PDB file of C-alpha atoms in Angstrom:
ATOM      1  CA  MET A   1     -23.685 -27.071  34.222  1.00 50.00           C
ATOM      2  CA  PRO A   2     -25.803 -27.825  37.309  1.00 53.00           C
ATOM      3  CA  ASN A   3     -23.801 -28.051  40.456  1.00 51.00           C
ATOM      4  CA  PRO A   4     -23.929 -31.591  41.826  1.00 51.00           C
ATOM      5  CA  ILE A   5     -23.584 -30.233  45.391  1.00 48.00           C
ATOM      6  CA  GLN A   6     -27.139 -28.694  45.272  1.00 51.00           C
ATOM      7  CA  PRO A   7     -29.111 -31.938  45.717  1.00 56.00           C
ATOM      8  CA  ARG A   8     -26.790 -32.981  48.564  1.00 68.00           C
ATOM      9  CA  THR A   9     -27.213 -29.927  50.847  1.00 81.00           C
ATOM     10  CA  ALA A  10     -29.673 -31.657  53.168  1.00 84.00           C
ATOM     11  CA  PRO A  11     -27.702 -34.942  53.405  1.00 86.00           C
ATOM     12  CA  VAL A  12     -24.475 -32.961  54.023  1.00 85.00           C
ATOM     13  CA  LEU A  13     -26.114 -31.128  56.872  1.00 86.00           C
ATOM     14  CA  LYS A  14     -27.327 -34.463  58.237  1.00 88.00           C
ATOM     15  CA  ASP A  15     -23.702 -35.686  58.240  1.00 89.00           C
ATOM     16  CA  PHE A  16     -22.644 -32.590  60.184  1.00 89.00           C
ATOM     17  CA  GLU A  17     -25.466 -33.183  62.624  1.00 90.00           C
ATOM     18  CA  ALA A  18     -24.134 -36.697  63.155  1.00 92.00           C
ATOM     19  CA  LEU A  19     -20.755 -35.141  64.040  1.00 92.00           C
ATOM     20  CA  GLY A  20     -22.454 -33.140  66.791  1.00 92.00           C
ATOM     21  CA  ILE A  21     -23.466 -29.922  65.065  1.00 92.00           C
ATOM     22  CA  LYS A  22     -26.857 -29.150  66.557  1.00 93.00           C
ATOM     23  CA  PRO A  23     -29.667 -28.551  64.028  1.00 90.00           C
ATOM     24  CA  ARG A  24     -30.689 -24.875  63.788  1.00 90.00           C
ATOM     25  CA  SER A  25     -27.625 -23.844  65.794  1.00 92.00           C
ATOM     26  CA  ALA A  26     -25.396 -20.933  64.696  1.00 93.00           C
ATOM     27  CA  ALA A  27     -22.830 -23.364  63.262  1.00 92.00           C
ATOM     28  CA  TRP A  28     -25.556 -25.322  61.492  1.00 90.00           C
ATOM     29  CA  TYR A  29     -26.929 -22.157  59.853  1.00 90.00           C
ATOM     30  CA  TRP A  30     -23.401 -20.997  58.901  1.00 92.00           C
ATOM     31  CA  LEU A  31     -22.730 -24.349  57.224  1.00 90.00           C
ATOM     32  CA  GLN A  32     -26.046 -24.256  55.372  1.00 88.00           C
ATOM     33  CA  ASP A  33     -25.358 -20.690  54.176  1.00 89.00           C
ATOM     34  CA  ALA A  34     -21.779 -21.561  53.112  1.00 89.00           C
ATOM     35  CA  ILE A  35     -22.927 -24.613  51.165  1.00 85.00           C
ATOM     36  CA  GLN A  36     -25.642 -22.668  49.347  1.00 84.00           C
ATOM     37  CA  ARG A  37     -23.260 -19.810  48.487  1.00 87.00           C
ATOM     38  CA  LEU A  38     -20.661 -22.222  47.140  1.00 85.00           C
ATOM     39  CA  ASP A  39     -23.372 -24.026  45.256  1.00 81.00           C
ATOM     40  CA  LYS A  40     -24.422 -20.817  43.457  1.00 81.00           C
ATOM     41  CA  THR A  41     -20.988 -19.513  42.610  1.00 87.00           C
ATOM     42  CA  LEU A  42     -18.626 -22.445  42.116  1.00 88.00           C
ATOM     43  CA  THR A  43     -18.675 -25.455  39.846  1.00 86.00           C
ATOM     44  CA  ASN A  44     -17.425 -28.854  40.941  1.00 82.00           C
ATOM     45  CA  LYS A  45     -14.130 -27.884  39.272  1.00 87.00           C
ATOM     46  CA  GLY A  46     -13.786 -24.903  41.567  1.00 85.00           C
ATOM     47  CA  GLU A  47     -14.491 -22.428  38.707  1.00 89.00           C
ATOM     48  CA  VAL A  48     -16.771 -19.422  39.117  1.00 90.00           C
ATOM     49  CA  GLN A  49     -20.089 -20.166  37.438  1.00 88.00           C
ATOM     50  CA  ALA A  50     -20.954 -18.123  34.311  1.00 86.00           C
ATOM     51  CA  GLN A  51     -24.343 -17.095  35.699  1.00 86.00           C
ATOM     52  CA  ALA A  52     -22.885 -15.752  38.966  1.00 87.00           C
ATOM     53  CA  ASN A  53     -22.829 -11.964  39.184  1.00 86.00           C
ATOM     54  CA  ILE A  54     -20.769  -9.376  41.034  1.00 87.00           C
ATOM     55  CA  THR A  55     -22.488  -7.615  43.960  1.00 88.00           C
ATOM     56  CA  GLY A  56     -24.248  -4.484  42.734  1.00 89.00           C
ATOM     57  CA  ARG A  57     -24.652  -5.763  39.165  1.00 87.00           C
ATOM     58  CA  THR A  58     -27.421  -7.822  37.645  1.00 87.00           C
ATOM     59  CA  ASP A  59     -25.510  -9.084  34.609  1.00 88.00           C
ATOM     60  CA  PRO A  60     -23.881 -12.510  34.913  1.00 88.00           C
ATOM     61  CA  LEU A  61     -20.088 -12.719  34.842  1.00 88.00           C
ATOM     62  CA  SER A  62     -20.293 -14.262  31.381  1.00 88.00           C
ATOM     63  CA  THR A  63     -21.682 -10.912  30.154  1.00 88.00           C
ATOM     64  CA  THR A  64     -19.380  -8.780  32.277  1.00 83.00           C
ATOM     65  CA  THR A  65     -16.289 -10.497  30.918  1.00 89.00           C
ATOM     66  CA  GLY A  66     -17.711 -11.475  27.551  1.00 89.00           C
ATOM     67  CA  ASN A  67     -15.888  -8.711  25.684  1.00 86.00           C
ATOM     68  CA  LEU A  68     -12.453  -9.458  27.178  1.00 90.00           C
ATOM     69  CA  ASP A  69      -9.917 -11.732  25.561  1.00 90.00           C
ATOM     70  CA  ALA A  70      -7.660 -14.233  27.330  1.00 91.00           C
ATOM     71  CA  THR A  71      -5.170 -11.453  28.216  1.00 91.00           C
ATOM     72  CA  GLY A  72      -7.832  -9.229  29.758  1.00 89.00           C
ATOM     73  CA  LYS A  73      -7.969  -6.789  26.821  1.00 89.00           C
ATOM     74  CA  LEU A  74     -11.108  -5.666  24.985  1.00 85.00           C
ATOM     75  CA  SER A  75     -11.736  -8.068  22.135  1.00 85.00           C
ATOM     76  CA  SER A  76     -13.037  -5.262  19.864  1.00 79.00           C
ATOM     77  CA  THR A  77     -13.251  -1.475  19.913  1.00 71.00           C
ATOM     78  CA  ASP A  78     -16.976  -1.926  19.213  1.00 72.00           C
ATOM     79  CA  ALA A  79     -17.217  -2.992  22.880  1.00 75.00           C
ATOM     80  CA  ILE A  80     -16.438   0.543  24.118  1.00 71.00           C
ATOM     81  CA  ALA A  81     -19.619   1.963  25.674  1.00 70.00           C
ATOM     82  CA  ALA A  82     -21.134   5.212  24.499  1.00 65.00           C
ATOM     83  CA  ASP A  83     -21.186   7.792  27.275  1.00 59.00           C
ATOM     84  CA  GLY A  84     -23.764  10.236  26.006  1.00 54.00           C
ATOM     85  CA  THR A  85     -24.821  12.297  22.996  1.00 53.00           C
ATOM     86  CA  GLY A  86     -21.991  12.877  20.580  1.00 50.00           C
ATOM     87  CA  SER A  87     -19.823  10.327  22.377  1.00 54.00           C
ATOM     88  CA  PRO A  88     -16.590   9.893  20.461  1.00 52.00           C
ATOM     89  CA  LEU A  89     -16.493   6.273  21.575  1.00 53.00           C
ATOM     90  CA  THR A  90     -19.662   5.268  19.722  1.00 53.00           C
ATOM     91  CA  GLY A  91     -18.565   2.952  16.937  1.00 59.00           C
ATOM     92  CA  GLY A  92     -14.992   3.113  18.243  1.00 60.00           C
ATOM     93  CA  LYS A  93     -13.448   1.837  15.070  1.00 68.00           C
ATOM     94  CA  ARG A  94     -14.421   4.920  13.072  1.00 74.00           C
ATOM     95  CA  GLY A  95     -11.487   6.936  14.382  1.00 74.00           C
ATOM     96  CA  PHE A  96      -9.032   4.111  13.789  1.00 73.00           C
ATOM     97  CA  VAL A  97     -10.205   3.679  10.203  1.00 78.00           C
ATOM     98  CA  ALA A  98     -10.176   7.367   9.363  1.00 86.00           C
ATOM     99  CA  LEU A  99      -6.750   8.282  10.795  1.00 87.00           C
ATOM    100  CA  ASP A 100      -3.274   7.240   9.698  1.00 89.00           C
ATOM    101  CA  THR A 101      -0.211   6.579  11.859  1.00 89.00           C
ATOM    102  CA  ASN A 102       0.511  10.326  11.970  1.00 90.00           C
ATOM    103  CA  ASN A 103      -2.964  11.007  13.384  1.00 87.00           C
ATOM    104  CA  ARG A 104      -3.990  12.646  10.136  1.00 90.00           C
ATOM    105  CA  LEU A 105      -6.869  11.697   7.892  1.00 91.00           C
ATOM    106  CA  ALA A 106      -5.956   8.503   6.068  1.00 90.00           C
ATOM    107  CA  ASN A 107      -6.970  10.164   2.797  1.00 92.00           C
ATOM    108  CA  SER A 108      -9.044  13.135   1.742  1.00 94.00           C
ATOM    109  CA  PHE A 109     -12.073  10.948   1.023  1.00 94.00           C
ATOM    110  CA  ARG A 110     -12.302  10.722   4.846  1.00 92.00           C
ATOM    111  CA  ASN A 111     -12.972  14.452   4.875  1.00 94.00           C
ATOM    112  CA  ASN A 112     -16.216  16.225   3.994  1.00 94.00           C
ATOM    113  CA  PRO A 113     -16.387  17.183   0.300  1.00 95.00           C
ATOM    114  CA  ALA A 114     -16.909  20.848   1.166  1.00 94.00           C
ATOM    115  CA  ASN A 115     -13.308  20.905   2.434  1.00 93.00           C
ATOM    116  CA  VAL A 116     -11.585  18.913  -0.298  1.00 94.00           C
ATOM    117  CA  SER A 117      -9.764  20.418  -3.252  1.00 95.00           C
ATOM    118  CA  ASN A 118     -10.856  19.057  -6.582  1.00 95.00           C
ATOM    119  CA  THR A 119     -10.411  19.974 -10.234  1.00 96.00           C
ATOM    120  CA  PRO A 120     -12.824  19.194 -13.073  1.00 96.00           C
ATOM    121  CA  THR A 121     -11.050  17.365 -15.872  1.00 96.00           C
ATOM    122  CA  SER A 122     -13.258  18.952 -18.542  1.00 95.00           C
ATOM    123  CA  SER A 123     -12.689  22.529 -19.687  1.00 95.00           C
ATOM    124  CA  THR A 124     -16.400  23.333 -19.341  1.00 95.00           C
ATOM    125  CA  THR A 125     -19.399  21.397 -18.068  1.00 96.00           C
ATOM    126  CA  LEU A 126     -22.238  23.925 -18.139  1.00 97.00           C
ATOM    127  CA  SER A 127     -23.857  25.202 -21.326  1.00 97.00           C
ATOM    128  CA  ASN A 128     -26.832  27.160 -22.545  1.00 97.00           C
ATOM    129  CA  ASP A 129     -27.975  27.743 -26.122  1.00 96.00           C
ATOM    130  CA  GLY A 130     -29.519  31.178 -25.547  1.00 97.00           C
ATOM    131  CA  VAL A 131     -32.917  29.901 -26.709  1.00 96.00           C
ATOM    132  CA  SER A 132     -34.049  27.703 -23.818  1.00 96.00           C
ATOM    133  CA  THR A 133     -33.408  28.660 -20.198  1.00 97.00           C
ATOM    134  CA  SER A 134     -32.251  25.092 -19.416  1.00 97.00           C
ATOM    135  CA  ILE A 135     -28.617  24.555 -18.469  1.00 97.00           C
ATOM    136  CA  PRO A 136     -27.351  21.074 -19.371  1.00 96.00           C
ATOM    137  CA  ILE A 137     -24.568  19.773 -17.138  1.00 97.00           C
ATOM    138  CA  ALA A 138     -22.342  17.407 -19.086  1.00 95.00           C
ATOM    139  CA  ALA A 139     -21.198  14.126 -17.602  1.00 94.00           C
ATOM    140  CA  SER A 140     -17.870  14.910 -15.972  1.00 96.00           C
ATOM    141  CA  THR A 141     -15.031  13.726 -13.805  1.00 97.00           C
ATOM    142  CA  ASN A 142     -13.532  15.636 -10.876  1.00 97.00           C
ATOM    143  CA  GLN A 143      -9.985  14.890  -9.781  1.00 97.00           C
ATOM    144  CA  PHE A 144      -9.678  14.683  -5.986  1.00 97.00           C
ATOM    145  CA  PRO A 145      -6.401  14.062  -4.133  1.00 96.00           C
ATOM    146  CA  ALA A 146      -7.564  10.528  -3.305  1.00 95.00           C
ATOM    147  CA  GLY A 147      -8.801   9.704  -6.798  1.00 96.00           C
ATOM    148  CA  ALA A 148     -11.116  10.675  -9.646  1.00 97.00           C
ATOM    149  CA  VAL A 149     -14.884  10.635  -9.245  1.00 97.00           C
ATOM    150  CA  SER A 150     -17.192  10.561 -12.266  1.00 97.00           C
ATOM    151  CA  TYR A 151     -20.605  12.141 -12.339  1.00 97.00           C
ATOM    152  CA  ASN A 152     -23.569  11.587 -14.648  1.00 96.00           C
ATOM    153  CA  SER A 153     -24.985  14.380 -16.731  1.00 95.00           C
ATOM    154  CA  GLY A 154     -27.857  16.438 -15.447  1.00 97.00           C
ATOM    155  CA  SER A 155     -29.527  19.763 -16.012  1.00 97.00           C
ATOM    156  CA  VAL A 156     -31.128  22.675 -14.250  1.00 97.00           C
ATOM    157  CA  ASP A 157     -33.718  25.166 -15.432  1.00 97.00           C
ATOM    158  CA  PRO A 158     -33.903  28.474 -13.568  1.00 96.00           C
ATOM    159  CA  GLY A 159     -36.780  29.571 -15.788  1.00 95.00           C
ATOM    160  CA  ALA A 160     -34.962  32.735 -16.838  1.00 96.00           C
ATOM    161  CA  PHE A 161     -31.693  33.903 -18.363  1.00 97.00           C
ATOM    162  CA  THR A 162     -29.640  34.749 -15.308  1.00 97.00           C
ATOM    163  CA  THR A 163     -26.538  33.971 -13.282  1.00 97.00           C
ATOM    164  CA  SER A 164     -26.688  30.494 -11.821  1.00 97.00           C
ATOM    165  CA  TYR A 165     -24.319  28.746  -9.436  1.00 97.00           C
ATOM    166  CA  VAL A 166     -24.677  24.991  -9.974  1.00 98.00           C
ATOM    167  CA  TYR A 167     -23.823  22.455  -7.282  1.00 97.00           C
ATOM    168  CA  ALA A 168     -24.761  19.032  -5.944  1.00 97.00           C
ATOM    169  CA  ASP A 169     -24.361  17.083  -2.714  1.00 97.00           C
ATOM    170  CA  ASP A 170     -22.179  13.959  -2.700  1.00 97.00           C
ATOM    171  CA  PRO A 171     -21.222  13.412   0.975  1.00 96.00           C
ATOM    172  CA  THR A 172     -19.529  10.058   0.377  1.00 95.00           C
ATOM    173  CA  PHE A 173     -17.776  10.786  -2.947  1.00 97.00           C
ATOM    174  CA  ALA A 174     -19.984   8.132  -4.532  1.00 97.00           C
ATOM    175  CA  GLY A 175     -20.232   9.816  -7.939  1.00 97.00           C
ATOM    176  CA  GLY A 176     -22.816   8.676 -10.489  1.00 96.00           C
ATOM    177  CA  ALA A 177     -26.211  10.323 -10.837  1.00 96.00           C
ATOM    178  CA  LEU A 178     -26.457  13.475  -8.706  1.00 96.00           C
ATOM    179  CA  THR A 179     -29.379  15.798  -8.168  1.00 97.00           C
ATOM    180  CA  TYR A 180     -27.934  19.063  -9.402  1.00 97.00           C
ATOM    181  CA  THR A 181     -29.399  22.270  -8.069  1.00 96.00           C
ATOM    182  CA  PHE A 182     -28.802  25.926  -8.681  1.00 97.00           C
ATOM    183  CA  SER A 183     -28.903  29.234  -6.909  1.00 96.00           C
ATOM    184  CA  ALA A 184     -28.358  32.888  -7.633  1.00 95.00           C
ATOM    185  CA  SER A 185     -26.489  33.136  -4.314  1.00 95.00           C
ATOM    186  CA  PRO A 186     -22.806  32.146  -4.406  1.00 95.00           C
ATOM    187  CA  GLN A 187     -22.738  31.267  -0.694  1.00 95.00           C
ATOM    188  CA  ASN A 188     -25.034  28.277  -1.284  1.00 95.00           C
ATOM    189  CA  GLN A 189     -22.073  26.556  -2.933  1.00 95.00           C
ATOM    190  CA  THR A 190     -20.609  26.006   0.540  1.00 95.00           C
ATOM    191  CA  ALA A 191     -23.801  25.656   2.568  1.00 95.00           C
ATOM    192  CA  ALA A 192     -23.544  21.904   3.212  1.00 95.00           C
ATOM    193  CA  GLU A 193     -20.737  19.557   4.244  1.00 96.00           C
ATOM    194  CA  GLY A 194     -21.210  17.264   1.264  1.00 95.00           C
ATOM    195  CA  ARG A 195     -21.505  20.001  -1.335  1.00 97.00           C
ATOM    196  CA  ILE A 196     -19.497  20.003  -4.559  1.00 97.00           C
ATOM    197  CA  PRO A 197     -19.616  23.117  -6.763  1.00 97.00           C
ATOM    198  CA  PHE A 198     -19.922  22.577 -10.513  1.00 97.00           C
ATOM    199  CA  GLY A 199     -19.379  26.185 -11.478  1.00 97.00           C
ATOM    200  CA  LYS A 200     -21.201  29.287 -12.551  1.00 97.00           C
ATOM    201  CA  ILE A 201     -22.817  30.254 -15.828  1.00 97.00           C
ATOM    202  CA  ILE A 202     -24.234  33.573 -16.905  1.00 97.00           C
ATOM    203  CA  THR A 203     -26.897  32.947 -19.534  1.00 97.00           C
ATOM    204  CA  ALA A 204     -28.382  35.477 -21.922  1.00 96.00           C
ATOM    205  CA  GLY A 205     -31.152  35.283 -24.472  1.00 96.00           C
ATOM    206  CA  GLY A 206     -29.875  35.042 -28.042  1.00 96.00           C
ATOM    207  CA  ALA A 207     -26.322  33.995 -27.168  1.00 96.00           C
ATOM    208  CA  ALA A 208     -24.800  30.592 -26.393  1.00 97.00           C
ATOM    209  CA  LYS A 209     -22.845  30.526 -23.139  1.00 97.00           C
ATOM    210  CA  THR A 210     -20.689  28.081 -21.221  1.00 97.00           C
ATOM    211  CA  GLY A 211     -19.420  27.731 -17.662  1.00 97.00           C
ATOM    212  CA  GLY A 212     -18.090  25.303 -15.105  1.00 96.00           C
ATOM    213  CA  GLY A 213     -15.233  22.893 -15.802  1.00 96.00           C
ATOM    214  CA  ASN A 214     -11.646  23.946 -15.193  1.00 95.00           C
ATOM    215  CA  THR A 215     -11.824  27.119 -17.335  1.00 95.00           C
ATOM    216  CA  GLY A 216     -15.274  28.596 -16.715  1.00 95.00           C
ATOM    217  CA  GLY A 217     -15.891  28.930 -20.458  1.00 95.00           C
ATOM    218  CA  THR A 218     -17.516  32.243 -21.379  1.00 94.00           C
ATOM    219  CA  THR A 219     -18.291  32.949 -17.718  1.00 94.00           C
ATOM    220  CA  PRO A 220     -15.547  34.866 -15.878  1.00 92.00           C
ATOM    221  CA  GLY A 221     -14.650  33.017 -12.699  1.00 92.00           C
ATOM    222  CA  GLY A 222     -17.135  30.324 -13.644  1.00 93.00           C
ATOM    223  CA  GLY A 223     -14.997  27.245 -13.026  1.00 94.00           C
ATOM    224  CA  GLY A 224     -16.268  24.327 -10.952  1.00 94.00           C
ATOM    225  CA  GLY A 225     -14.365  22.346  -8.351  1.00 93.00           C
ATOM    226  CA  ARG A 226     -12.322  23.962  -5.560  1.00 92.00           C
ATOM    227  CA  GLY A 227      -8.785  25.077  -4.766  1.00 89.00           C
ATOM    228  CA  TYR A 228      -6.966  25.069  -8.105  1.00 87.00           C
ATOM    229  CA  ASN A 229      -5.776  27.608 -10.671  1.00 82.00           C
ATOM    230  CA  GLU A 230      -7.973  28.137 -13.746  1.00 81.00           C
TER     231      GLU A 230
ATOM    232  CA  MET Y   1     -31.422   2.008 -32.582  1.00 70.00           C
ATOM    233  CA  ALA Y   2     -34.474   3.548 -30.934  1.00 88.00           C
ATOM    234  CA  HIS Y   3     -34.196   4.838 -27.406  1.00 92.00           C
ATOM    235  CA  THR Y   4     -36.925   5.204 -24.807  1.00 95.00           C
ATOM    236  CA  THR Y   5     -36.625   7.643 -21.939  1.00 96.00           C
ATOM    237  CA  GLU Y   6     -38.853   7.892 -18.893  1.00 96.00           C
ATOM    238  CA  VAL Y   7     -39.060   9.784 -15.621  1.00 96.00           C
ATOM    239  CA  VAL Y   8     -38.288   7.194 -12.942  1.00 97.00           C
ATOM    240  CA  ALA Y   9     -38.084   9.354  -9.811  1.00 97.00           C
ATOM    241  CA  THR Y  10     -38.788  12.833  -8.476  1.00 96.00           C
ATOM    242  CA  GLN Y  11     -37.397  14.866  -5.620  1.00 95.00           C
ATOM    243  CA  THR Y  12     -38.698  17.993  -3.972  1.00 94.00           C
ATOM    244  CA  LEU Y  13     -35.645  19.936  -2.892  1.00 92.00           C
ATOM    245  CA  ASN Y  14     -35.675  22.069   0.224  1.00 78.00           C
ATOM    246  CA  ASN Y  15     -35.082  25.271  -1.739  1.00 78.00           C
ATOM    247  CA  GLY Y  16     -38.385  25.033  -3.613  1.00 83.00           C
ATOM    248  CA  GLN Y  17     -36.950  23.333  -6.667  1.00 95.00           C
ATOM    249  CA  ILE Y  18     -38.201  20.039  -8.008  1.00 95.00           C
ATOM    250  CA  SER Y  19     -36.111  17.446  -9.774  1.00 97.00           C
ATOM    251  CA  PHE Y  20     -37.024  14.624 -12.150  1.00 96.00           C
ATOM    252  CA  CYS Y  21     -34.768  11.655 -12.865  1.00 97.00           C
ATOM    253  CA  ILE Y  22     -34.812  10.709 -16.537  1.00 97.00           C
ATOM    254  CA  ARG Y  23     -33.579   7.251 -17.499  1.00 97.00           C
ATOM    255  CA  CYS Y  24     -32.913   5.888 -20.967  1.00 96.00           C
ATOM    256  CA  CYS Y  25     -33.684   2.324 -22.041  1.00 96.00           C
ATOM    257  CA  GLY Y  26     -34.202   1.252 -18.424  1.00 95.00           C
ATOM    258  CA  ASN Y  27     -30.456   1.587 -17.788  1.00 95.00           C
ATOM    259  CA  PRO Y  28     -29.671   3.191 -14.372  1.00 95.00           C
ATOM    260  CA  SER Y  29     -26.222   4.252 -15.603  1.00 94.00           C
ATOM    261  CA  THR Y  30     -27.984   6.783 -17.848  1.00 95.00           C
ATOM    262  CA  ASP Y  31     -29.827   8.462 -14.965  1.00 96.00           C
ATOM    263  CA  HIS Y  32     -30.027  12.207 -15.586  1.00 97.00           C
ATOM    264  CA  TRP Y  33     -31.540  14.481 -12.936  1.00 97.00           C
ATOM    265  CA  HIS Y  34     -33.248  17.620 -14.255  1.00 97.00           C
ATOM    266  CA  THR Y  35     -33.952  20.272 -11.625  1.00 97.00           C
ATOM    267  CA  MET Y  36     -36.456  23.041 -12.281  1.00 97.00           C
ATOM    268  CA  ALA Y  37     -37.325  26.256 -10.511  1.00 96.00           C
ATOM    269  CA  ALA Y  38     -40.822  26.391  -9.071  1.00 93.00           C
ATOM    270  CA  THR Y  39     -41.786  28.911 -11.762  1.00 93.00           C
ATOM    271  CA  VAL Y  40     -41.038  26.272 -14.389  1.00 95.00           C
ATOM    272  CA  ALA Y  41     -42.269  23.173 -12.568  1.00 94.00           C
ATOM    273  CA  GLY Y  42     -45.483  24.876 -11.504  1.00 92.00           C
ATOM    274  CA  ASP Y  43     -46.486  25.746 -15.045  1.00 95.00           C
ATOM    275  CA  PRO Y  44     -47.606  22.613 -16.928  1.00 96.00           C
ATOM    276  CA  GLU Y  45     -46.580  23.937 -20.340  1.00 96.00           C
ATOM    277  CA  LYS Y  46     -43.190  25.163 -19.173  1.00 95.00           C
ATOM    278  CA  ARG Y  47     -42.611  21.962 -17.225  1.00 95.00           C
ATOM    279  CA  LYS Y  48     -43.452  19.773 -20.177  1.00 95.00           C
ATOM    280  CA  ALA Y  49     -41.196  21.730 -22.500  1.00 95.00           C
ATOM    281  CA  SER Y  50     -38.358  21.760 -19.983  1.00 96.00           C
ATOM    282  CA  VAL Y  51     -38.535  18.031 -19.300  1.00 96.00           C
ATOM    283  CA  ASN Y  52     -38.983  17.098 -22.968  1.00 95.00           C
ATOM    284  CA  GLU Y  53     -35.788  18.932 -23.795  1.00 94.00           C
ATOM    285  CA  GLN Y  54     -33.923  16.757 -21.315  1.00 95.00           C
ATOM    286  CA  HIS Y  55     -35.599  13.584 -22.571  1.00 95.00           C
ATOM    287  CA  ASP Y  56     -33.945  14.363 -25.916  1.00 93.00           C
ATOM    288  CA  PHE Y  57     -30.624  15.160 -24.245  1.00 93.00           C
ATOM    289  CA  CYS Y  58     -30.648  11.922 -22.267  1.00 94.00           C
ATOM    290  CA  ALA Y  59     -31.506   9.756 -25.275  1.00 94.00           C
ATOM    291  CA  ASN Y  60     -28.903  11.475 -27.441  1.00 93.00           C
ATOM    292  CA  GLN Y  61     -26.265  11.034 -24.781  1.00 92.00           C
ATOM    293  CA  HIS Y  62     -27.051   7.334 -24.452  1.00 93.00           C
ATOM    294  CA  ALA Y  63     -26.808   6.919 -28.203  1.00 94.00           C
ATOM    295  CA  LEU Y  64     -23.435   8.653 -28.279  1.00 92.00           C
ATOM    296  CA  MET Y  65     -22.205   6.551 -25.364  1.00 90.00           C
ATOM    297  CA  GLN Y  66     -23.178   3.316 -27.095  1.00 91.00           C
ATOM    298  CA  LYS Y  67     -21.505   4.393 -30.325  1.00 92.00           C
ATOM    299  CA  ALA Y  68     -18.338   5.358 -28.460  1.00 89.00           C
ATOM    300  CA  VAL Y  69     -18.178   1.958 -26.777  1.00 88.00           C
ATOM    301  CA  ALA Y  70     -18.729   0.124 -30.065  1.00 89.00           C
ATOM    302  CA  ASP Y  71     -16.120   2.202 -31.910  1.00 87.00           C
ATOM    303  CA  SER Y  72     -13.488   1.856 -29.184  1.00 84.00           C
ATOM    304  CA  VAL Y  73     -13.751  -1.921 -29.225  1.00 83.00           C
ATOM    305  CA  LEU Y  74     -13.069  -1.929 -32.958  1.00 82.00           C
ATOM    306  CA  GLU Y  75     -10.151   0.506 -32.695  1.00 82.00           C
ATOM    307  CA  ILE Y  76      -8.153  -1.155 -29.941  1.00 81.00           C
ATOM    308  CA  GLY Y  77      -5.022  -2.731 -31.370  1.00 81.00           C
ATOM    309  CA  THR Y  78      -5.369  -1.113 -34.798  1.00 84.00           C
ATOM    310  CA  GLU Y  79      -2.808   0.963 -36.660  1.00 82.00           C
ATOM    311  CA  ALA Y  80      -4.937   4.058 -36.074  1.00 78.00           C
ATOM    312  CA  MET Y  81      -4.496   3.675 -32.328  1.00 80.00           C
ATOM    313  CA  ARG Y  82      -0.705   3.332 -32.506  1.00 84.00           C
ATOM    314  CA  LYS Y  83       1.788   6.181 -32.369  1.00 87.00           C
ATOM    315  CA  GLU Y  84       5.552   6.188 -32.722  1.00 87.00           C
ATOM    316  CA  HIS Y  85       7.682   8.487 -30.574  1.00 89.00           C
ATOM    317  CA  PRO Y  86      11.171   8.692 -32.155  1.00 85.00           C
TER     318      PRO Y  86
END
């Protein structure tokens, strides 16, 4: 609110002049300066004005203290400033949400899928009829420690009868429709943080084959998922 | 019941593969991504044959899903769905 002292600076100085303070004297200038400083920083209740700022800063005190509560604590961890690229304080709540009281991940869904054990609930998920080179991927569910995630069906077509490692990226364990992809290189199954392997299948012309799931079907070592016994 | 499938989205993957999303009856829950090697996707005849095969798969799967839902509703609470364990 406007300080009611401001309009009275000149009349106040006139009163001091009447008491013997000489105009433009050192005392007169000190009084003028003191009145103007008080006018800018204090309200008529003696409170510091919200728009006043601390020396060396341009932000008003209302901004400087805006994120503090009545006890002087930060009102939210979102008010912690970032201090450079990769700052751990950016979005301060992320750490608090992800960790439990033992400073461990609250659950494995807080981890990256590439690191999380999971078991397909179906015995096989990949198939090939030996006539077409397409590999249908049946709709399936993978059991993770934090819960089951269901995935839509899909398919891949390598264009030839060959060994194919099938995988898809689901970085947030969302489930649903995934874009499955395939590779002849096993290492691509772990080439991304959000990657979930759906197994291997070795296809051959003239013979129906299966793979993936929790058994691998006709493909030795062809199971999907990670970290369980087939 | 007749089913209609259509390609509703495509993706070019960073390993040279291309993927089509096939959807049945306009229902997003039926979305089925079919990924093809460049040797398949780059040949119109091979691509058409490859995608058509998955159109059939997607429609058939939707039909089976609808039948399963209808049958399960009828079976809940029936004698056939009860089992004694002496």
